[in-house]
Every structure is written in C-alpha cells, then in structure tokens.
Short mmCIF file of C-alpha atoms and ligand atoms in Angstrom, two decimals:
data_model
loop_
_atom_site.label_atom_id
_atom_site.label_comp_id
_atom_site.label_asym_id
_atom_site.label_seq_id
_atom_site.Cartn_x
_atom_site.Cartn_y
_atom_site.Cartn_z
CA ALA A 1 -33.09 -5.10 5.31
CA ASP A 2 -29.89 -5.24 7.34
CA ASN A 3 -28.90 -8.81 6.60
CA TRP A 4 -26.98 -8.42 3.37
CA ILE A 5 -23.27 -9.03 3.09
CA LEU A 6 -20.92 -8.04 0.30
CA THR A 7 -17.51 -9.69 -0.04
CA VAL A 8 -14.35 -9.43 -2.15
CA THR A 9 -11.47 -11.92 -2.18
CA ALA A 10 -7.99 -11.15 -3.48
CA ARG A 11 -4.67 -12.97 -3.56
CA THR A 12 -1.31 -11.20 -3.40
CA PRO A 13 2.16 -12.71 -3.64
CA THR A 14 5.03 -11.66 -1.47
CA ASN A 15 8.10 -9.89 -2.81
CA ILE A 16 11.79 -10.30 -2.08
CA ALA A 17 14.09 -7.29 -2.19
CA VAL A 18 17.29 -7.59 -4.21
CA ILE A 19 18.28 -4.04 -3.19
CA LYS A 20 17.08 -3.77 0.39
CA TYR A 21 14.93 -1.24 2.17
CA TRP A 22 16.24 -0.77 5.72
CA GLY A 23 15.70 2.44 7.67
CA LYS A 24 12.92 5.01 7.78
CA ARG A 25 13.28 8.76 7.58
CA ASP A 26 9.68 9.12 8.79
CA GLU A 27 8.32 6.34 10.97
CA LYS A 28 4.68 7.31 10.93
CA LEU A 29 4.33 7.70 7.17
CA ILE A 30 6.88 4.92 6.53
CA LEU A 31 9.21 6.87 4.27
CA PRO A 32 12.51 5.08 3.58
CA VAL A 33 16.10 6.34 3.58
CA ASN A 34 16.77 4.78 0.17
CA ASP A 35 15.12 3.36 -2.96
CA SER A 36 14.74 -0.44 -3.13
CA ILE A 37 14.12 -3.04 -5.84
CA SER A 38 12.33 -6.36 -5.48
CA VAL A 39 11.06 -9.33 -7.39
CA THR A 40 7.47 -10.38 -6.82
CA LEU A 41 7.08 -14.12 -6.43
CA ASP A 42 4.80 -16.39 -8.39
CA PRO A 43 1.26 -16.05 -6.94
CA ASP A 44 0.89 -19.87 -6.80
CA HIS A 45 3.32 -20.10 -3.91
CA LEU A 46 4.06 -17.62 -1.13
CA CYS A 47 0.95 -15.52 -1.00
CA THR A 48 -1.76 -14.06 1.17
CA THR A 49 -5.43 -14.59 0.41
CA THR A 50 -7.75 -12.03 1.96
CA THR A 51 -11.52 -11.83 2.03
CA VAL A 52 -13.07 -8.55 3.08
CA ALA A 53 -16.74 -8.26 3.89
CA VAL A 54 -19.12 -5.44 4.66
CA SER A 55 -22.56 -5.71 6.20
CA PRO A 56 -24.84 -3.34 8.13
CA SER A 57 -25.01 -6.04 10.82
CA PHE A 58 -21.28 -5.66 11.67
CA ASP A 59 -20.86 -3.41 14.71
CA LYS A 60 -17.09 -2.86 14.45
CA ASP A 61 -14.10 -3.46 12.18
CA ARG A 62 -12.45 -6.85 12.87
CA ILE A 63 -9.57 -8.87 11.45
CA TRP A 64 -8.55 -12.54 11.55
CA LEU A 65 -5.10 -13.76 10.58
CA ASN A 66 -4.81 -17.48 9.78
CA GLY A 67 -8.14 -18.06 11.54
CA GLU A 68 -7.31 -16.20 14.75
CA GLU A 69 -8.68 -12.80 15.56
CA ILE A 70 -5.98 -10.15 16.04
CA SER A 71 -6.16 -6.54 17.09
CA LEU A 72 -6.87 -3.94 14.44
CA SER A 73 -5.83 -1.08 16.68
CA SER A 74 -2.24 -0.78 15.44
CA GLY A 75 -1.38 2.36 13.53
CA ARG A 76 -0.51 0.47 10.36
CA PHE A 77 -3.99 -1.07 9.97
CA GLN A 78 -5.69 2.15 10.99
CA SER A 79 -3.74 4.18 8.40
CA CYS A 80 -4.69 1.80 5.60
CA LEU A 81 -8.36 1.67 6.59
CA ARG A 82 -8.57 5.45 6.94
CA GLU A 83 -6.87 6.13 3.61
CA ILE A 84 -9.06 3.63 1.74
CA ARG A 85 -12.30 4.82 3.39
CA ALA A 86 -11.44 8.41 2.46
CA ARG A 87 -11.37 7.35 -1.21
CA ALA A 88 -14.40 5.03 -1.19
CA GLY A 89 -16.88 5.35 -4.03
CA ASP A 90 -20.51 4.37 -4.67
CA VAL A 91 -21.23 0.64 -4.84
CA GLU A 92 -24.31 -0.99 -6.30
CA ASP A 93 -25.24 -4.65 -6.51
CA GLU A 94 -28.59 -4.90 -8.26
CA THR A 95 -29.01 -8.66 -7.86
CA LYS A 96 -28.77 -8.29 -4.08
CA GLY A 97 -30.57 -4.96 -3.99
CA ILE A 98 -27.56 -3.29 -2.32
CA LYS A 99 -26.79 0.38 -2.72
CA ILE A 100 -23.95 1.96 -0.81
CA SER A 101 -23.16 5.60 -1.33
CA LYS A 102 -19.79 7.25 -0.69
CA LYS A 103 -20.70 8.66 2.68
CA ASP A 104 -22.22 5.36 3.93
CA TRP A 105 -18.71 3.91 4.19
CA GLU A 106 -18.03 6.18 7.17
CA LYS A 107 -20.63 4.24 9.17
CA LEU A 108 -20.25 0.73 7.76
CA HIS A 109 -17.84 -1.75 9.35
CA VAL A 110 -15.69 -4.37 7.66
CA HIS A 111 -14.55 -7.85 8.57
CA ILE A 112 -11.21 -9.00 7.17
CA ALA A 113 -10.00 -12.61 7.00
CA SER A 114 -6.45 -13.15 5.85
CA TYR A 115 -4.47 -16.37 5.27
CA ASN A 116 -0.77 -16.80 4.58
CA ASN A 117 0.24 -20.06 2.91
CA PHE A 118 3.74 -19.71 4.45
CA PRO A 119 5.26 -18.96 7.88
CA THR A 120 4.16 -15.60 9.25
CA ALA A 121 6.79 -13.11 10.46
CA ALA A 122 9.72 -15.46 9.87
CA GLY A 123 11.50 -13.01 7.63
CA LEU A 124 9.66 -14.16 4.55
CA ALA A 125 8.04 -10.80 4.04
CA SER A 126 4.61 -11.96 5.18
CA SER A 127 3.65 -8.40 6.04
CA ALA A 128 4.41 -7.34 2.47
CA ALA A 129 1.88 -9.73 0.97
CA GLY A 130 -0.57 -9.23 3.84
CA LEU A 131 -0.81 -5.46 3.81
CA ALA A 132 -0.76 -5.23 0.01
CA CYS A 133 -3.62 -7.72 -0.16
CA LEU A 134 -5.56 -5.91 2.56
CA VAL A 135 -5.31 -2.57 0.74
CA TYR A 136 -6.10 -4.10 -2.64
CA SER A 137 -9.16 -6.06 -1.48
CA LEU A 138 -10.55 -3.12 0.52
CA ALA A 139 -10.04 -0.84 -2.48
CA LYS A 140 -12.05 -3.26 -4.65
CA LEU A 141 -14.79 -3.65 -2.03
CA MET A 142 -15.15 0.12 -1.61
CA ASN A 143 -14.81 0.87 -5.31
CA VAL A 144 -11.75 3.05 -4.89
CA ASN A 145 -10.83 4.55 -8.21
CA GLU A 146 -7.03 4.82 -7.96
CA ASP A 147 -4.22 3.19 -9.96
CA ASN A 148 -1.80 0.67 -8.40
CA SER A 149 0.84 3.33 -7.78
CA ARG A 150 -1.55 5.36 -5.62
CA LEU A 151 -2.65 2.18 -3.86
CA SER A 152 1.04 1.32 -3.31
CA SER A 153 1.44 4.55 -1.40
CA ILE A 154 -1.40 3.47 0.92
CA ALA A 155 -0.01 -0.07 1.33
CA ARG A 156 3.35 1.54 2.18
CA GLN A 157 1.76 3.04 5.28
CA GLY A 158 0.79 -0.47 6.39
CA SER A 159 4.22 -2.01 5.84
CA GLY A 160 6.97 -0.41 3.77
CA SER A 161 7.78 -3.46 1.67
CA ALA A 162 4.05 -4.01 0.98
CA CYS A 163 4.02 -1.21 -1.58
CA ARG A 164 6.15 -3.37 -3.90
CA SER A 165 3.66 -6.26 -3.88
CA LEU A 166 1.04 -4.32 -5.84
CA TYR A 167 2.91 -5.21 -9.03
CA GLY A 168 4.27 -8.45 -10.47
CA GLY A 169 7.73 -8.85 -11.97
CA PHE A 170 10.48 -6.44 -10.93
CA VAL A 171 9.45 -3.43 -8.90
CA LYS A 172 11.18 -0.29 -7.66
CA TRP A 173 10.04 1.59 -4.57
CA ILE A 174 11.03 5.20 -5.14
CA MET A 175 11.86 6.82 -1.80
CA GLY A 176 10.44 10.19 -2.90
CA LYS A 177 11.19 13.67 -1.65
CA GLU A 178 7.86 15.06 -0.42
CA GLU A 179 7.35 15.51 3.29
CA LYS A 180 3.87 13.93 3.14
CA GLY A 181 5.17 11.00 1.10
CA GLY A 182 2.87 11.38 -1.90
CA ASP A 183 5.78 10.57 -4.22
CA SER A 184 7.03 7.57 -2.22
CA ILE A 185 5.45 4.95 -4.49
CA ALA A 186 6.18 1.67 -6.24
CA VAL A 187 6.63 1.40 -10.01
CA GLN A 188 7.10 -1.66 -12.19
CA ILE A 189 10.51 -1.96 -13.87
CA ALA A 190 9.73 -5.11 -15.87
CA ASP A 191 6.75 -7.45 -15.87
CA GLU A 192 6.68 -11.11 -14.79
CA LYS A 193 7.29 -12.40 -18.33
CA HIS A 194 10.42 -10.30 -18.89
CA TRP A 195 12.91 -12.71 -17.26
CA ASP A 196 11.13 -16.02 -16.81
CA ASP A 197 14.29 -18.17 -16.92
CA LEU A 198 14.94 -17.29 -13.29
CA VAL A 199 13.87 -19.83 -10.68
CA ILE A 200 13.55 -18.85 -7.04
CA ILE A 201 14.08 -21.41 -4.32
CA ILE A 202 13.51 -20.54 -0.71
CA ALA A 203 15.45 -22.64 1.74
CA VAL A 204 13.40 -22.43 4.93
CA VAL A 205 16.06 -22.62 7.60
CA SER A 206 13.63 -21.80 10.38
CA SER A 207 9.95 -20.96 10.41
CA ARG A 208 10.15 -19.51 13.91
CA GLN A 209 9.10 -15.91 14.32
CA LYS A 210 12.00 -13.49 14.16
CA GLU A 211 13.30 -12.01 17.40
CA THR A 212 13.77 -8.43 16.26
CA SER A 213 10.88 -6.93 14.34
CA SER A 214 11.85 -4.88 11.31
CA THR A 215 10.24 -1.82 12.93
CA SER A 216 12.37 -1.81 16.07
CA GLY A 217 15.46 -3.06 14.21
CA MET A 218 15.26 -0.22 11.69
CA ARG A 219 14.77 2.32 14.45
CA ASP A 220 17.93 1.15 16.26
CA THR A 221 19.86 1.10 12.99
CA VAL A 222 18.86 4.64 12.03
CA GLU A 223 19.81 5.87 15.49
CA THR A 224 23.16 4.11 15.81
CA SER A 225 24.69 2.92 12.51
CA LEU A 226 27.12 5.12 10.60
CA LEU A 227 27.37 2.39 7.99
CA LEU A 228 23.68 2.88 7.21
CA GLN A 229 24.26 6.56 6.43
CA HIS A 230 27.08 5.68 4.04
CA ARG A 231 24.97 2.93 2.47
CA ALA A 232 21.91 5.14 1.93
CA LYS A 233 23.87 8.07 0.53
CA GLU A 234 26.75 6.54 -1.41
CA VAL A 235 26.06 2.88 -2.08
CA VAL A 236 22.39 2.29 -2.82
CA PRO A 237 21.84 5.10 -5.38
CA ARG A 238 24.57 3.60 -7.60
CA ARG A 239 23.37 0.06 -7.08
CA ILE A 240 19.81 1.01 -8.03
CA ILE A 241 20.97 2.30 -11.42
CA LYS A 242 23.11 -0.79 -12.04
CA MET A 243 20.37 -3.16 -10.89
CA GLU A 244 17.80 -1.61 -13.22
CA GLU A 245 20.27 -2.03 -16.10
CA ALA A 246 20.97 -5.65 -15.14
CA ILE A 247 17.26 -6.45 -15.03
CA LYS A 248 16.52 -4.72 -18.33
CA ASN A 249 19.40 -6.58 -20.04
CA ARG A 250 18.74 -9.88 -18.25
CA ASP A 251 22.39 -9.74 -17.21
CA PHE A 252 22.57 -12.47 -14.58
CA GLU A 253 26.20 -11.86 -13.71
CA SER A 254 25.59 -8.25 -12.62
CA PHE A 255 22.22 -9.15 -11.13
CA ALA A 256 23.74 -11.85 -8.91
CA GLN A 257 26.75 -9.77 -7.93
CA LEU A 258 24.55 -6.81 -6.88
CA THR A 259 21.95 -8.99 -5.12
CA CYS A 260 24.51 -10.85 -2.99
CA ALA A 261 26.50 -7.70 -2.19
CA ASP A 262 23.38 -5.85 -1.12
CA SER A 263 22.15 -8.67 1.11
CA ASN A 264 25.59 -8.85 2.73
CA GLN A 265 25.67 -5.10 3.30
CA PHE A 266 22.20 -5.13 4.82
CA HIS A 267 23.32 -7.77 7.34
CA ALA A 268 26.54 -5.82 7.96
CA VAL A 269 24.39 -2.79 8.76
CA CYS A 270 22.44 -4.95 11.22
CA LEU A 271 25.71 -5.92 12.89
CA ASP A 272 26.75 -2.26 12.92
CA THR A 273 23.56 -1.44 14.85
CA TYR A 274 23.58 -1.03 18.61
CA PRO A 275 22.46 -3.35 20.09
CA PRO A 276 23.59 -5.56 17.18
CA ILE A 277 20.95 -7.50 15.25
CA PHE A 278 21.59 -11.06 14.06
CA TYR A 279 19.16 -12.31 11.49
CA MET A 280 21.29 -14.99 9.83
CA ASN A 281 22.44 -18.13 11.64
CA ASP A 282 25.12 -20.80 11.03
CA THR A 283 22.98 -22.54 8.45
CA SER A 284 22.50 -19.26 6.56
CA HIS A 285 26.26 -18.70 6.58
CA ARG A 286 26.86 -22.25 5.33
CA ILE A 287 24.45 -21.69 2.45
CA ILE A 288 26.31 -18.50 1.48
CA SER A 289 29.64 -20.38 1.50
CA ILE A 290 28.25 -23.22 -0.63
CA VAL A 291 26.84 -20.79 -3.22
CA GLU A 292 29.97 -18.61 -3.27
CA LYS A 293 32.22 -21.65 -3.79
CA TRP A 294 30.00 -23.02 -6.53
CA ASN A 295 29.83 -19.68 -8.35
CA ARG A 296 33.60 -19.26 -8.20
CA SER A 297 34.22 -22.79 -9.47
CA LYS A 298 32.03 -22.11 -12.52
CA GLY A 299 33.64 -18.77 -13.29
CA ILE A 300 30.26 -17.11 -13.76
CA PRO A 301 27.49 -16.90 -11.14
CA GLN A 302 24.91 -19.69 -11.21
CA VAL A 303 22.90 -18.64 -8.19
CA ALA A 304 22.28 -15.40 -6.28
CA TYR A 305 21.40 -15.41 -2.60
CA THR A 306 19.59 -12.88 -0.47
CA PHE A 307 18.39 -12.93 3.14
CA ASP A 308 15.78 -10.68 4.74
CA ALA A 309 15.05 -10.16 8.43
CA GLY A 310 15.50 -13.86 9.23
CA PRO A 311 17.76 -16.85 8.55
CA ASN A 312 15.91 -18.17 5.47
CA ALA A 313 17.79 -18.15 2.19
CA VAL A 314 16.20 -16.87 -0.97
CA LEU A 315 18.17 -18.42 -3.81
CA ILE A 316 17.75 -17.23 -7.37
CA ALA A 317 19.00 -19.67 -10.00
CA ARG A 318 19.81 -18.44 -13.49
CA ASN A 319 17.66 -21.16 -15.10
CA ARG A 320 15.82 -24.43 -14.47
CA GLU A 321 18.86 -26.68 -14.95
CA VAL A 322 20.81 -24.72 -12.38
CA ALA A 323 17.78 -24.80 -10.04
CA ALA A 324 17.62 -28.60 -10.27
CA ASP A 325 21.35 -28.80 -9.56
CA LEU A 326 20.94 -26.39 -6.63
CA LEU A 327 18.19 -28.49 -5.06
CA GLN A 328 20.36 -31.61 -5.31
CA ARG A 329 23.20 -29.75 -3.65
CA LEU A 330 20.95 -28.50 -0.86
CA LEU A 331 19.69 -32.04 -0.26
CA PHE A 332 23.28 -33.29 -0.21
CA TYR A 333 24.49 -30.71 2.31
CA PHE A 334 21.31 -30.67 4.37
CA PRO A 335 19.85 -34.19 4.13
CA PRO A 336 16.27 -34.57 5.34
CA ASN A 337 15.94 -35.52 9.01
CA SER A 338 19.45 -34.36 9.81
CA ASP A 339 20.26 -31.84 12.55
CA THR A 340 19.71 -28.95 10.24
CA ASN A 341 16.09 -29.03 9.46
CA LEU A 342 15.83 -27.43 6.06
CA ASN A 343 12.61 -27.30 4.11
CA SER A 344 13.09 -26.20 0.55
CA TYR A 345 10.29 -24.67 -1.37
CA LEU A 346 10.67 -24.79 -5.11
CA LEU A 347 9.11 -21.79 -6.74
CA GLY A 348 8.47 -20.89 -10.31
CA ASP A 349 7.24 -24.42 -10.71
CA LYS A 350 4.10 -26.20 -9.56
CA SER A 351 5.91 -28.68 -7.36
CA ILE A 352 6.78 -27.80 -3.80
CA LEU A 353 9.44 -29.81 -2.10
CA LYS A 354 8.94 -29.80 1.62
CA ASP A 355 10.51 -31.99 4.34
O1 LIG B 1 8.31 -3.72 5.29
P1 LIG B 1 8.97 -4.30 6.47
O2 LIG B 1 8.83 -3.47 7.69
O3 LIG B 1 8.54 -5.75 6.71
O4 LIG B 1 10.57 -4.35 6.20
C1 LIG B 1 11.16 -5.19 5.25
C2 LIG B 1 12.63 -5.15 5.32
C3 LIG B 1 13.37 -6.19 4.50
O5 LIG B 1 12.54 -7.28 4.16
C4 LIG B 1 14.53 -6.73 5.32
C5 LIG B 1 13.96 -5.58 3.22
C6 LIG B 1 13.01 -5.28 2.11
O6 LIG B 1 13.31 -4.36 1.34
O7 LIG B 1 11.99 -5.98 1.96
#
C-alpha cells in the first residue's frame, strides 16, 4: 500500500557566537575565514521544532516555515538534502509494515514542517537552529549513521552557524584546512552543565527582518575590508585560545572582556565594509553604554554583551542575582510602552518576560 507515512520530530536550540564567524573563504561549501565559539541556548526558549515526513504518496520534496510553504530550491537546502540522502540507511517499522531500503530514498520525497518560537531572520540566528534541526531530523528519519561532528559538517553547508547548534553547552567551529571542507566541523568545548551560573537575557530591540543578509554582507566584507583580514589572521586565533581557557576555568572576567571585544570588532568590520553595513541601532548603542558603565562601576564585569547581524542585544549575566538586577535596569531605562519598544526574554529560567 502507498498510504503509509513515517515522521520524526526534533527540537534544536539556537546558538549565539561569543567569538564571531564572519566571512567565507568558500561560499559554496560555506568554509569560514576563522574559527568561532558559541554558546547554545536552553532548548526551552529560542528553538526550532521540525517534523519531517516521508510517504510514497508525496510527489516532491516540500518545506513549510512557520506554517507557510517556502521554496526548497535554494542551494543550502539542496546541499543538506543531497548529503543526508547520500548517507541514508535501511529503515524498518514492523508495526506499520514499512520497509525502506537504502536505495529507496533516492525515489522517496519528504515533507518538512519547521517552526521557530522566536522572530525569524532578525539577527537571532534563526537559520542556525533551523538548518541544524533540519539536518538532525532528516538524519534520524533516514537512519543516517554518523556522529554529531559529521552531521555538523552537513548542517554547515545549510548555514555556517548551524553547525554549532548540533551540540549543547560551549561549541567551537574549527575552520579546517581541507579544500572540500571535511575538517570544517563543530566540536563541544564544555557541556551545558559546565557553567550553569550564567544567565542569558536577550533584549529584543526589533523583531523586524534584517536588511542585509549575512550571505551578502559577508561577501561584501571579504571583498572590501582590510580589517577583516587582520582580524582573521592576527586577532581571532589568539582570542580563540583565550576564550577556551576562560570557558574551561569559568573565568567570567576574561569571558566578558573577550565576548564584548569580539562583538565590537565584528561590528567594526561591518562598518569597514563597502558599502558599510549597520546592524546595531541607537538602542543597541545605549545598551552597550549602560552595560559598560555598570561593569566599570563594579570594578569587575557583571554582564557581557554581544550582537549578531541585527540590533538585538544578547546579554550574559554572571549569575542569577546579576540577571535580576540587569532586568530591573533594562526596565528602568526602557520602560514598557515607551518609544523604545524593548521586549526582554529571560532565558535560563522558565519565565519569559515579554512586553
Ligand atoms: O550562519 P549565518 O550565515 O547565519 O551567519 C551568522 C553570522 C553571525 O551570527 C553574525 C556570527 C556567528 O558566528 O553566528
């Protein structure tokens, strides 16, 4: 019978880079110009949930994002599908009387339904969670027998930062040396329990979609920014070593100093691009000033900030007390219903403060 359907559902959190990836040395394979390090968020909050289904009655591959069908024709989706299909194994479900052999996957089509529980493409790394979840759920559906590092190298071809979402905790994406990118993979530096004092708060400055996609922004930067070359060669390699140390030793002072400096350099590189790219806005700059002033007044850093390809602030507090203090300060400086519409999401905790 042709009316069976087999499904798998997976949930993947997004990740936030503390040492940024910006710039590709190979656009097609998505190979970066430097290593990067990120922290994977708590799966209860910013995450993608994806259900993948296969049935002989499907006549083509299709994908829905947040309930709306989108095109699957882009290279990034096609690369992931092709790589996963090439590694598909035999699947058997006795209760349903389903038997799929390796070569059947060439002919079978899949339907993919993906939901983000946070704004898509607003610089909150939605593609990271999305592509990682897509690769992971397809790999489960097709019984792909590869470890997370190998899967990370497939997710990387969907969206660079996605490779880091295959692991929890702190993750390093090694840029690799091989031309084909086989060694450009993610590895876990420390698991999610290693440093659980940290609390991450995302101040959603704007949930509008960003104006410059990371793909075109990176291309312009690689072509025009001298600062990027200096960063990739001289700055990041040293920071990666120091950041790994800081994470291993739970040294918040170094962690915060490196995180803030790297975010600032990433945005400086954007400004050094022609045409210049502006991801932060006045509210982002105000948040930086507030945190910098607070940290200086305490003598030791209380909070680290980092911004991706958008104006939203990712704030990392050294512990829960500091996080509570930070939220109060944010509410004081950006009161609800004022001109600056700031929604703060409290992470690392079950409660979400919004509006
Ligand atoms: O993976 P992409 O194409 O969404 O690029 C992500 C780039 C940054 O978020 C700005 C930095 C990073 O390392 O995640």
